[in-house]
Coordinates of C-alpha atoms in Angstrom, one line a residue:
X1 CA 12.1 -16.8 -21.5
X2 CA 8.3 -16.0 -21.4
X3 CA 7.4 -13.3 -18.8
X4 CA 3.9 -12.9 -18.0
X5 CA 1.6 -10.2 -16.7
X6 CA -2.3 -10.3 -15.6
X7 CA -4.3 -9.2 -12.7
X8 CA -4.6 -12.1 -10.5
X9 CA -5.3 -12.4 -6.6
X10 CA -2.6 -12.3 -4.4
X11 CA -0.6 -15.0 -2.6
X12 CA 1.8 -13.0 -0.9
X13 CA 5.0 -14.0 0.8
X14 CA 6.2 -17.8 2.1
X15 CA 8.3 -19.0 4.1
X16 CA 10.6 -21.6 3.0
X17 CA 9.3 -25.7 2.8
X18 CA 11.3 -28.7 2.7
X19 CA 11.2 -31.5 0.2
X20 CA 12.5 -34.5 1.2
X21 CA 13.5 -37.3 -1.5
X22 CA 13.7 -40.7 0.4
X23 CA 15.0 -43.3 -1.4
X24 CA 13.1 -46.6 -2.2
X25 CA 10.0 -44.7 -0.6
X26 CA 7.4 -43.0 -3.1
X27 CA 7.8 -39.4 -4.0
X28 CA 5.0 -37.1 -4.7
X29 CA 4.3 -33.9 -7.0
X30 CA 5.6 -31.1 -4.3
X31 CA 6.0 -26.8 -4.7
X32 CA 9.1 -25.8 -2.8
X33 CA 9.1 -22.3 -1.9
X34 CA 13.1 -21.8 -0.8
X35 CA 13.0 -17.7 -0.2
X36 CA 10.8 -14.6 -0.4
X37 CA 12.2 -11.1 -0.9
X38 CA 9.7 -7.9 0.4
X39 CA 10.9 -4.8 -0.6
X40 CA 8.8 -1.4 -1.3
X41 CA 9.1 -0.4 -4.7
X42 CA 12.0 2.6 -5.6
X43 CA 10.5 4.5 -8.6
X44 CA 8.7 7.5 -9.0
X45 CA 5.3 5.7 -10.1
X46 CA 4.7 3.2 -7.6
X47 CA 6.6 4.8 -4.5
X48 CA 4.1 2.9 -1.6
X49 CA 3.6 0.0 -2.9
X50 CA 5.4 -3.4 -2.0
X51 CA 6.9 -6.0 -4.6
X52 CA 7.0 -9.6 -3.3
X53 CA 9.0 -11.7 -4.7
X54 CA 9.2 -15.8 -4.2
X55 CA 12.1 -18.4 -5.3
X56 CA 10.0 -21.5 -6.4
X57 CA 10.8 -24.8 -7.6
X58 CA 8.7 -27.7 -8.6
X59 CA 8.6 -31.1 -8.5
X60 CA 6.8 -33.8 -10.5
X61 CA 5.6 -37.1 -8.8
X62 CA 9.1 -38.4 -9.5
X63 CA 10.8 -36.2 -7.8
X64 CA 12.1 -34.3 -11.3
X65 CA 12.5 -30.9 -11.6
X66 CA 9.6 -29.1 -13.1
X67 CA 10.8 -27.0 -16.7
X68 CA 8.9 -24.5 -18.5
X69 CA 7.3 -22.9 -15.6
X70 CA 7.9 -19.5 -16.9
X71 CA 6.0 -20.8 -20.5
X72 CA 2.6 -21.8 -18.8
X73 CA -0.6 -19.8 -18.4
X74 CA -2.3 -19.4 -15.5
X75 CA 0.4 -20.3 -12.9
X76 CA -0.1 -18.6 -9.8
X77 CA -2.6 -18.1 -7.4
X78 CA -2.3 -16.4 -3.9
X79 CA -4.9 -15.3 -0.8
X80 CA -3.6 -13.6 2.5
X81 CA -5.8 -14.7 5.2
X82 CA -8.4 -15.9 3.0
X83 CA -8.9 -12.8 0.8
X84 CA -7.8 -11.8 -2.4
X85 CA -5.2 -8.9 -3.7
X86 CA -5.8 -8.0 -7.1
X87 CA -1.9 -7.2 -8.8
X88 CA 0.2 -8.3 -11.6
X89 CA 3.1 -10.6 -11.2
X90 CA 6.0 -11.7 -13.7
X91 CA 7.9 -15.3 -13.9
X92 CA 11.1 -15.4 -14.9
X93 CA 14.2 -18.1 -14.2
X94 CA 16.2 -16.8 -11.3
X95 CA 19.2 -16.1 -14.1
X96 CA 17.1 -13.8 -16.1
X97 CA 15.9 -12.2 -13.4
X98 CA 19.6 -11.2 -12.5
X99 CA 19.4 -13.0 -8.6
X100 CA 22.4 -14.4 -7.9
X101 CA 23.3 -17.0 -5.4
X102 CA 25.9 -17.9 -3.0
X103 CA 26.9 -21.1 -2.6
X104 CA 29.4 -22.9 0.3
X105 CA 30.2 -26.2 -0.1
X106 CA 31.1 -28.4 2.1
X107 CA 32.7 -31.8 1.3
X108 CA 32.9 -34.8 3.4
X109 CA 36.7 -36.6 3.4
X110 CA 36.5 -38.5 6.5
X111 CA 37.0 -42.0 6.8
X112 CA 33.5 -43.3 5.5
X113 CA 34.4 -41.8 2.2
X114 CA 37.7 -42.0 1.8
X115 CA 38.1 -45.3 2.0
X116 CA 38.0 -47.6 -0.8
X117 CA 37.8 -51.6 -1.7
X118 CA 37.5 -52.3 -5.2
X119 CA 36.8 -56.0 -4.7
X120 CA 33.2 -54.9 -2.9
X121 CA 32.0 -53.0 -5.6
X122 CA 31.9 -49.6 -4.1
X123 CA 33.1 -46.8 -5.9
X124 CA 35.1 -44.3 -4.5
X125 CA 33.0 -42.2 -2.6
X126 CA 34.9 -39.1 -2.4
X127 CA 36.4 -39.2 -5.7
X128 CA 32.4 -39.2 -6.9
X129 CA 32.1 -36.6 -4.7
X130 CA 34.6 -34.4 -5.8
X131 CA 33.6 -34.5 -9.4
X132 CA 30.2 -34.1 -8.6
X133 CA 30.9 -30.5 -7.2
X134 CA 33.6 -29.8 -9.5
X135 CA 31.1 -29.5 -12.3
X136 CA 28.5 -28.0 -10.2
X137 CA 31.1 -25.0 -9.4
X138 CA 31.4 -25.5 -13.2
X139 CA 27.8 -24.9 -13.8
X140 CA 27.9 -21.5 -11.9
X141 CA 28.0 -18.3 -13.7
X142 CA 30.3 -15.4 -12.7
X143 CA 27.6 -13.6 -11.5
X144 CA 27.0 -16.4 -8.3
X145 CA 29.3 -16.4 -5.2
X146 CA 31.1 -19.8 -4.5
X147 CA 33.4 -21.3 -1.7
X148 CA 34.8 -24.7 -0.8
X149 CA 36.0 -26.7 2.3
X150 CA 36.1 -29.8 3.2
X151 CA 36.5 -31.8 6.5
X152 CA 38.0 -35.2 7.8
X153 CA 39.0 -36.3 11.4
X154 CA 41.5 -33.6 11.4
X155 CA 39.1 -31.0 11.2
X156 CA 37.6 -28.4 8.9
X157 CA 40.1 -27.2 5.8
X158 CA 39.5 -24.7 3.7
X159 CA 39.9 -24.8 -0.1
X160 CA 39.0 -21.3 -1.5
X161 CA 37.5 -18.5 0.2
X162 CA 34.1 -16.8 -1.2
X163 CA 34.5 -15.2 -4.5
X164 CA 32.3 -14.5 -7.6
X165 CA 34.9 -17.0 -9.4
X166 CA 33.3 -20.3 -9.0
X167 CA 35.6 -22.2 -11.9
X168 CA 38.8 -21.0 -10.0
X169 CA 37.2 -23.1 -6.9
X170 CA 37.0 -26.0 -9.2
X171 CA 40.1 -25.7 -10.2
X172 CA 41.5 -26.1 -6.8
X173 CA 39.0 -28.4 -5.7
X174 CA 40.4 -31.9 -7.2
X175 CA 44.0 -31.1 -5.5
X176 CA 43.3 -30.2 -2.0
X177 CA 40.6 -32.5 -0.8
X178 CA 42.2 -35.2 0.7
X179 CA 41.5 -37.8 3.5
X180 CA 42.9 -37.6 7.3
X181 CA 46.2 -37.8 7.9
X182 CA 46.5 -38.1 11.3
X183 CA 43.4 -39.5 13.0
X184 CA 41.9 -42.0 10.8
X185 CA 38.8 -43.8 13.0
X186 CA 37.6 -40.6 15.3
X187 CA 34.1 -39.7 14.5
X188 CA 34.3 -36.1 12.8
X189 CA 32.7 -33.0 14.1
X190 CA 30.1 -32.6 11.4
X191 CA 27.8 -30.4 12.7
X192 CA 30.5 -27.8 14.1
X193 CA 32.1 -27.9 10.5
X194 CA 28.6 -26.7 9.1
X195 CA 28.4 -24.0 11.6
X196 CA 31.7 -22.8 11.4
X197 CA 31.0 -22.6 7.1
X198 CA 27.6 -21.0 8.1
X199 CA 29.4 -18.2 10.6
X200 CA 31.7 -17.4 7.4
X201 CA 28.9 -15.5 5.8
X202 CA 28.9 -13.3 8.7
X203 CA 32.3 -12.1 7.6
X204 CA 31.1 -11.8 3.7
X205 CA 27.2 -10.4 4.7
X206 CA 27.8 -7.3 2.7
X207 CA 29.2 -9.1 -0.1
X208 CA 27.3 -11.9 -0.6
X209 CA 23.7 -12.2 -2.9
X210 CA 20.7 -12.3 -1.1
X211 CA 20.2 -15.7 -1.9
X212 CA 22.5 -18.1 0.3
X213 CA 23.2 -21.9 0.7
X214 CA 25.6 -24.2 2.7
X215 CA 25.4 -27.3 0.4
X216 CA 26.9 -30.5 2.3
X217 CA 26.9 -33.9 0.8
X218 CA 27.3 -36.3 4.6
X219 CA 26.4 -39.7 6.2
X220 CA 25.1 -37.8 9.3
X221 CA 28.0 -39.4 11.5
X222 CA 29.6 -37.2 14.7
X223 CA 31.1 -38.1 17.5
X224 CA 28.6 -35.9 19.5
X225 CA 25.8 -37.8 17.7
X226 CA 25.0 -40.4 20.5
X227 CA 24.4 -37.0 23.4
X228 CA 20.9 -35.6 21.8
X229 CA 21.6 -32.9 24.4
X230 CA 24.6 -31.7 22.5
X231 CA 23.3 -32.2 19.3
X232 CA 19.9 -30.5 19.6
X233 CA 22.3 -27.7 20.9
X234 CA 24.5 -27.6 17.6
X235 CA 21.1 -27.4 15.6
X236 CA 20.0 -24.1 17.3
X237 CA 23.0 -22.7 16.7
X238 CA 22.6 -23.7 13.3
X239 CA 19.6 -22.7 12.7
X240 CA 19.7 -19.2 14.7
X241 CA 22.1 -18.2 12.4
X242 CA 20.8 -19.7 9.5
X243 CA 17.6 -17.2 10.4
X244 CA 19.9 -14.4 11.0
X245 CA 22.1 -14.5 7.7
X246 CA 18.8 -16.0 5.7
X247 CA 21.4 -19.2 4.8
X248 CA 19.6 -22.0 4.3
X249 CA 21.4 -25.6 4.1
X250 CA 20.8 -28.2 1.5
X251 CA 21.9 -31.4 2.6
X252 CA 22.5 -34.9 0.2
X253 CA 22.7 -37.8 2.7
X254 CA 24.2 -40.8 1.3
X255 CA 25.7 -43.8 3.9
X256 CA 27.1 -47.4 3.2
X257 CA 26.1 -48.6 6.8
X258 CA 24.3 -46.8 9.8
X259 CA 20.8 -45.3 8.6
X260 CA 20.3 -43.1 11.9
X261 CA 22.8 -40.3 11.8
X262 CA 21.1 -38.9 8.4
X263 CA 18.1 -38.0 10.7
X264 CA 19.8 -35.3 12.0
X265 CA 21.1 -34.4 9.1
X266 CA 17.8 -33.7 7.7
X267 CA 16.6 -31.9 10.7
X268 CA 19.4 -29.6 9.8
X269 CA 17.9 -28.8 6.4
X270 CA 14.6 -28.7 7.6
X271 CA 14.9 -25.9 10.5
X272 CA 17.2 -23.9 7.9
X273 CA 14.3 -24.6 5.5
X274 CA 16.4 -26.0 3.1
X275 CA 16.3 -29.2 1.1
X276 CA 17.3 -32.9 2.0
X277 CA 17.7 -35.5 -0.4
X278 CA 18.4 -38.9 0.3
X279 CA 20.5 -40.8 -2.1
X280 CA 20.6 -44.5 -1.8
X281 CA 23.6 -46.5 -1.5
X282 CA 23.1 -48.7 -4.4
X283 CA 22.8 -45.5 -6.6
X284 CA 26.3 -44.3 -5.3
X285 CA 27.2 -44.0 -9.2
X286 CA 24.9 -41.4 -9.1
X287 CA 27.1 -39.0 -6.8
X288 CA 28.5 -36.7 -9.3
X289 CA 25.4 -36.8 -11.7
X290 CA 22.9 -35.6 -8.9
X291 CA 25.3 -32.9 -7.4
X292 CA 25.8 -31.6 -11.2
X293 CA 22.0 -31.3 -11.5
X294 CA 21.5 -30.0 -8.7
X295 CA 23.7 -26.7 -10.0
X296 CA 21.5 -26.6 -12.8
X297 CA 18.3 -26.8 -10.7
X298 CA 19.0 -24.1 -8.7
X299 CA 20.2 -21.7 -11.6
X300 CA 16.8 -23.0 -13.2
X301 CA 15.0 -22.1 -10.3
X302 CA 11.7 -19.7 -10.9
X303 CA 11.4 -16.1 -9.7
X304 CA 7.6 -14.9 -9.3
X305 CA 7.3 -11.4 -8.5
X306 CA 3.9 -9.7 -7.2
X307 CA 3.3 -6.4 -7.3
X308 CA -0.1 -6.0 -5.2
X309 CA -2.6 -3.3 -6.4
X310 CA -3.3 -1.7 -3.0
X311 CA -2.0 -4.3 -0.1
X312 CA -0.1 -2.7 1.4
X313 CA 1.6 -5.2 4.3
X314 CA 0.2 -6.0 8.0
X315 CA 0.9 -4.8 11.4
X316 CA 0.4 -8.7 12.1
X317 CA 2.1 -12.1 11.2
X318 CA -0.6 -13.8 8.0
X319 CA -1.3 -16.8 6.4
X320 CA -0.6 -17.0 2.8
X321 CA -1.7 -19.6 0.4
X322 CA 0.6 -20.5 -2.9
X323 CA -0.7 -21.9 -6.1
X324 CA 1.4 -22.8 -9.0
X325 CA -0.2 -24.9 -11.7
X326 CA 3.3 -26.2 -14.0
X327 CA 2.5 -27.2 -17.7
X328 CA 0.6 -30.6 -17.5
X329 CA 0.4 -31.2 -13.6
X330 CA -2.0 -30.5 -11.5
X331 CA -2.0 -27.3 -9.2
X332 CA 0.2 -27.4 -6.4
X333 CA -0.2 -25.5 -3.4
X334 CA 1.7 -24.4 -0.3
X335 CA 0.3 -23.2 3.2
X336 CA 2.7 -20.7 5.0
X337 CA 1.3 -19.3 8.3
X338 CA 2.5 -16.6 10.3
X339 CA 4.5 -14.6 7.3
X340 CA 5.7 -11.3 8.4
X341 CA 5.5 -8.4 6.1
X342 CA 5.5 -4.9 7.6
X343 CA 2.7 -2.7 7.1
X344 CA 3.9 0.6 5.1
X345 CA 3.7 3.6 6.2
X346 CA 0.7 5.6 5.9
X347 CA 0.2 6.9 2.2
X348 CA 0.6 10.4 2.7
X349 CA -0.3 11.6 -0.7
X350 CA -3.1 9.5 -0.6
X351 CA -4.2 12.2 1.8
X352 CA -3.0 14.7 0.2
X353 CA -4.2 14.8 -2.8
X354 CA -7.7 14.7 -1.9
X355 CA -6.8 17.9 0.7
X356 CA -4.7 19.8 -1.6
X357 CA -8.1 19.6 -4.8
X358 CA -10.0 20.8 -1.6
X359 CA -8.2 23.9 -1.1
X360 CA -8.0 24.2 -5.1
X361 CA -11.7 24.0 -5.1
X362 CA -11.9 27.1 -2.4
X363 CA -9.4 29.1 -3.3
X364 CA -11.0 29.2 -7.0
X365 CA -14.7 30.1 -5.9
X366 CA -12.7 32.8 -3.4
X367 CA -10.9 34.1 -6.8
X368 CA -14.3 33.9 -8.7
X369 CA -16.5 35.8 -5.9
X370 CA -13.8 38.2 -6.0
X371 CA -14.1 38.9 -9.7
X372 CA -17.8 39.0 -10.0
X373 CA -17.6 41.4 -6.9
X374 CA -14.6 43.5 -9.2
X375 CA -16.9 43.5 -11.9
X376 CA -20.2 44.8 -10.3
X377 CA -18.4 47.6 -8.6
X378 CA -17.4 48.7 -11.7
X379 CA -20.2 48.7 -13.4
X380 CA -22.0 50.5 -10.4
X381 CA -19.3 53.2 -10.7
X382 CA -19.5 53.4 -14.4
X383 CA -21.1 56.7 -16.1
X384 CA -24.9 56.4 -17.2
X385 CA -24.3 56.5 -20.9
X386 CA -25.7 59.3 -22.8
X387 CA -25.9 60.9 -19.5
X388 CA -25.2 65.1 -20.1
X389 CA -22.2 66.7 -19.0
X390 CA -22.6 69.0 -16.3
X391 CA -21.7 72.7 -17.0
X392 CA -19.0 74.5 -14.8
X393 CA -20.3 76.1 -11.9
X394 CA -19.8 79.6 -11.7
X395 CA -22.5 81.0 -9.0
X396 CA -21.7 82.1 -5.4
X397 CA -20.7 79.0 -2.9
X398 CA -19.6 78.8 0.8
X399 CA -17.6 76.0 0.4
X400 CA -16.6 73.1 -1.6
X401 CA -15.6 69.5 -1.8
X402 CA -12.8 68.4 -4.0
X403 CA -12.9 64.3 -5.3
X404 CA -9.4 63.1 -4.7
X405 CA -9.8 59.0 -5.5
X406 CA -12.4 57.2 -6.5
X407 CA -14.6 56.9 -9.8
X408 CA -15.1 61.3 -9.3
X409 CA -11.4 61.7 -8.8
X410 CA -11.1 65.5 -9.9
X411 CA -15.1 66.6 -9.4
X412 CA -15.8 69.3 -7.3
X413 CA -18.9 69.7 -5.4
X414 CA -19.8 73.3 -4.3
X415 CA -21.7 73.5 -1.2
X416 CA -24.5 76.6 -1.5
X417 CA -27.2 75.4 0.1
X418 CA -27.5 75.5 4.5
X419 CA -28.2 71.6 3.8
X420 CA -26.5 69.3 1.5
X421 CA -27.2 65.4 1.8
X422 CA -24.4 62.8 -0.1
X423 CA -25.6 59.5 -0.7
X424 CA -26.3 57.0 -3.6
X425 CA -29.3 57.7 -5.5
X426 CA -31.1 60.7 -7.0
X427 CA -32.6 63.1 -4.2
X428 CA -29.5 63.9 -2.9
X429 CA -27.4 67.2 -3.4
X430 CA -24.3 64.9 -4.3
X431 CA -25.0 61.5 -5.7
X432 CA -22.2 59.5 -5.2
X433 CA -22.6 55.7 -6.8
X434 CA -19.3 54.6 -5.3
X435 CA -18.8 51.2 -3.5
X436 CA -19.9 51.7 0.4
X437 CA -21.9 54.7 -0.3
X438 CA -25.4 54.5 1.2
X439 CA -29.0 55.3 -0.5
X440 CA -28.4 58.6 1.7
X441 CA -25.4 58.7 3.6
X442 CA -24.6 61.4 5.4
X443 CA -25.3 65.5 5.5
X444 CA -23.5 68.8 5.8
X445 CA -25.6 71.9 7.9
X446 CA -24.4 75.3 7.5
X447 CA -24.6 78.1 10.3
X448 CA -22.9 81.2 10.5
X449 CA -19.9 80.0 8.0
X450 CA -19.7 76.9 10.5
X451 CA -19.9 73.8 8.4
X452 CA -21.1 70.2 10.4
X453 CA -20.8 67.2 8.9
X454 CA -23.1 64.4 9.8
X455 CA -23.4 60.1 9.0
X456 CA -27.1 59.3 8.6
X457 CA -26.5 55.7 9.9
X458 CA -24.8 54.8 6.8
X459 CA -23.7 50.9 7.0
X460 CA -20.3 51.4 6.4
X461 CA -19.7 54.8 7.9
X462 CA -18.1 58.2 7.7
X463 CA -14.8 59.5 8.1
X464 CA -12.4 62.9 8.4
X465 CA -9.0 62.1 8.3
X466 CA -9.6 58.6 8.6
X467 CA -11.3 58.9 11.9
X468 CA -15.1 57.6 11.8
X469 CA -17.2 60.1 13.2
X470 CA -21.1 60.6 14.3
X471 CA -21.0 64.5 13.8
X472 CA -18.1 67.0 13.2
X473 CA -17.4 70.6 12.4
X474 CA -14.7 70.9 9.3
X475 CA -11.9 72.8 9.4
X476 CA -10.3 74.0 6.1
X477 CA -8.3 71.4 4.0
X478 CA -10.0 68.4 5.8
X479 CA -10.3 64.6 4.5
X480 CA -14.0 63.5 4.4
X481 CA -13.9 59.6 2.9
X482 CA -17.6 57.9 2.4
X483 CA -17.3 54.9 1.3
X484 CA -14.9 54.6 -1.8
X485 CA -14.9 58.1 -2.2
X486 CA -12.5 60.6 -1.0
X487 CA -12.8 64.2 -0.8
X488 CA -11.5 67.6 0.1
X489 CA -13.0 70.4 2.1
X490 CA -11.8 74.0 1.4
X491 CA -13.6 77.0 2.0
X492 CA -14.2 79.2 -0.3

């Protein structure tokens, strides 16, 4: 299994197309897109993103299954509304990929089939039949869901119930199929039979893989067939719950006589976007080979799963364009308008992270202004080297004022003088080079043993005990604090 990986432009989701196989008519080279997944990624890597992921078969001009899809390069190509998504994408059969299916078939015993007349040269219809799904049940893995019924004039029977054991269907299958008993000639109720197998998945919707099919091989005939009004009624109902379970029905139409009933039987198909395949009735040997390829087909089918770079979904429906070029054909492309895929969320840490290096970014020139403001304080506060250590004072003084904090913790300044002026630089009676200390700061007059302290207009002001004052007489024992420096006042 080769798995690829590039950077291509995106094709985004589809919705599901119908390939029709009409026999005697001319088929063409087709790209079936049968079912897209869209599910935000769940790892710690990519946690906004979206994966997309598309079933997709091909088909050559025959009408054969393309192989070897997953072994080709340059495959895929996709546009939403015209405009490229860069991503990477991987393809990958729908078994390694690990996407199993569920499968409900639905097998026609009524009259049409049943009956049987050697000397015409028909085969037995519904012993072809029966075969033919017994090895497509066959074909299943355990890892794919399976359940039978069939239905005659008596009504709908069912064979085996839904279960991840698609050989015990078959081996049930060949025993309980059987034609009417009891009504032989009334037109069957064909199109109530597929809804009553479709409303079974209801029941099972927890259970059942994502990927789901009602497979019916029919002539089209019911007995409601001739009132359109009844019929186009069955088909909505069909088809609404077709949408609501994502159950898509692929119909084989095969009749011996009337042509017109399988037209309704494709409409069926078509508004479940499923497949129809017509099967004429001078291949009727064919029965049981087609239904066994068609097991192997759908096992076979391809997975192609985008994971967009920075698409991110749309609030509105959008039109996406699918490319696949197989191995030797040319490229094929389907048009899907008005796919819904839900915008995200907005990416929060797209935001984020952009606001959160911001604040980083601040809060480190904050840090840094603080240190280079750390480090000129303290180099404004450290001693002029080689600067001579003052003797003790021992003459007569009036007062003093004792350093308690601060780069002079421990000095004392005696006050003899009637004037002393504190401030910053040389000229003063105390020089103080402490943080918040002004060129001259403030002053201390003495009269008559009365001491007045005065701010000189200093920018960041003066204080006793921790009031800021303009003038003030000090009392013994006192705080005075100018700028970074505190002191004590004592008398002598």
């Amino acid at each position: 299994m080769a798995r690829h990986k590039r950077s291509i432009g995106f094709l985004g989701l589809a919705a599901a197309a119908v390939l029709g196989l009409a026999g005697g008519g001319s088929a063409r080279a087709e790209l079936l897109v049968d079912n897209i997944l869209s599910e935000q990624f769940n790892n710690e890597k990519d946690p906004n993103y979206k994966k997309i992921v598309f079933f997709v078969d091909a088909f050559d001009a025959q009408g054969k299954f393309v192989a070897d899809l997953d072994k080709a390069e340059d495959v895929v190509k996709v546009t939403i509304d015209g405009k490229e998504v860069e991503g990477t994408f991987t393809i990958e059969t729908v078994k390694d990929a690990n996407q199993p299916m569920a499968v409900g078939i639905l097998i026609a015993a009524h009259e049409s089939y049943s009956q049987y007349d050697p000397e015409s040269g028909m085969p037995n219809i519904l012993e072809l039949e029966k075969n033919g799904f017994d090895a497509f049940l066959r074909n299943l893995s355990n890892q794919n869901y399976a359940a039978v019924w069939y239905y005659n004039e008596d009504g709908l029977h069912k064979v085996y119930s839904w279960s991840n054991k698609p050989e015990d269907a078959a081996n049930t299958l060949q025993s309980l199929v059987k034609p009417a008993q009891k009504q032989p000639g009334k037109a069957p109720a064909l199109y109530a039979n597929i809804q009553k197998v479709m409303e079974t998945v209801q029941e099972f919707d927890s259970t059942l893989p994502r990927r789901r099919i009602i497979l019916v091989m029919s002539d089209g005939k019911d007995g409601i067939q001739n009132n359109q009004a009844q019929v186009k009624k069955r088909v909505d109902a069909i088809a609404d719950l077709a949408a609501t379970y994502k159950t898509k029905v692929y119909a084989i139409g095969f009749t011996i006589d009337l042509e017109e009933p399988l037209v309704n039987l494709n409409e069926i198909a078509t508004r479940t976007f499923g497949v129809y395949r017509r099967l004429p009735a001078e291949k009727a040997e064919n029965i049981s080979s087609e239904l066994e390829s068609l097991s192997k087909e759908l096992q076979n089918q391809y997975v192609v799963t985008f994971t967009p770079k920075e698409w991110r979904g749309a609030e509105q429906p959008v039109t996406i364009v699918l490319e696949v070029t197989p191995p030797g054909l040319t490229p094929m492309q389907k048009i899907i308008s008005d796919v819904k895929v839900p915008a995200l969320g907005t990416d929060i840490m797209a935001i984020l992270i952009p606001v959160l290096i911001g604040i980083g970014s601040l809060l480190g020139l904050f840090l840094i202004w603080k240190l280079i403001k750390a480090i000129i304080r303290a180099r404004k506060n450290r001693p002029v080297a080689g600067a001579v250590e003052e003797e003790e004072f021992v003459g007569p003084y009036k007062g003093k004022l004792t350093c308690t904090m601060g780069a002079y913790a421990g000095k004392e300044f005696f006050l003899t003088e009637d004037l002393t002026t504190i401030g910053s630089i040389a000229g003063n009676t105390i020089v103080l080079q402490e943080a918040g200390v002004s060129k001259r700061h403030a002053g201390i007059k003495i009269e008559e043993m009365r001491f007045e302290l005065a701010d000189f207009g200093s920018t960041n002001g003066t204080f006793v005990n921790g009031a800021k004052i303009t003038k003030q007489f000090l009392r013994d024992g006192d705080e005075v604090r100018i700028g970074e420096a505190r002191m004590k006042f004592t008398l002598k």
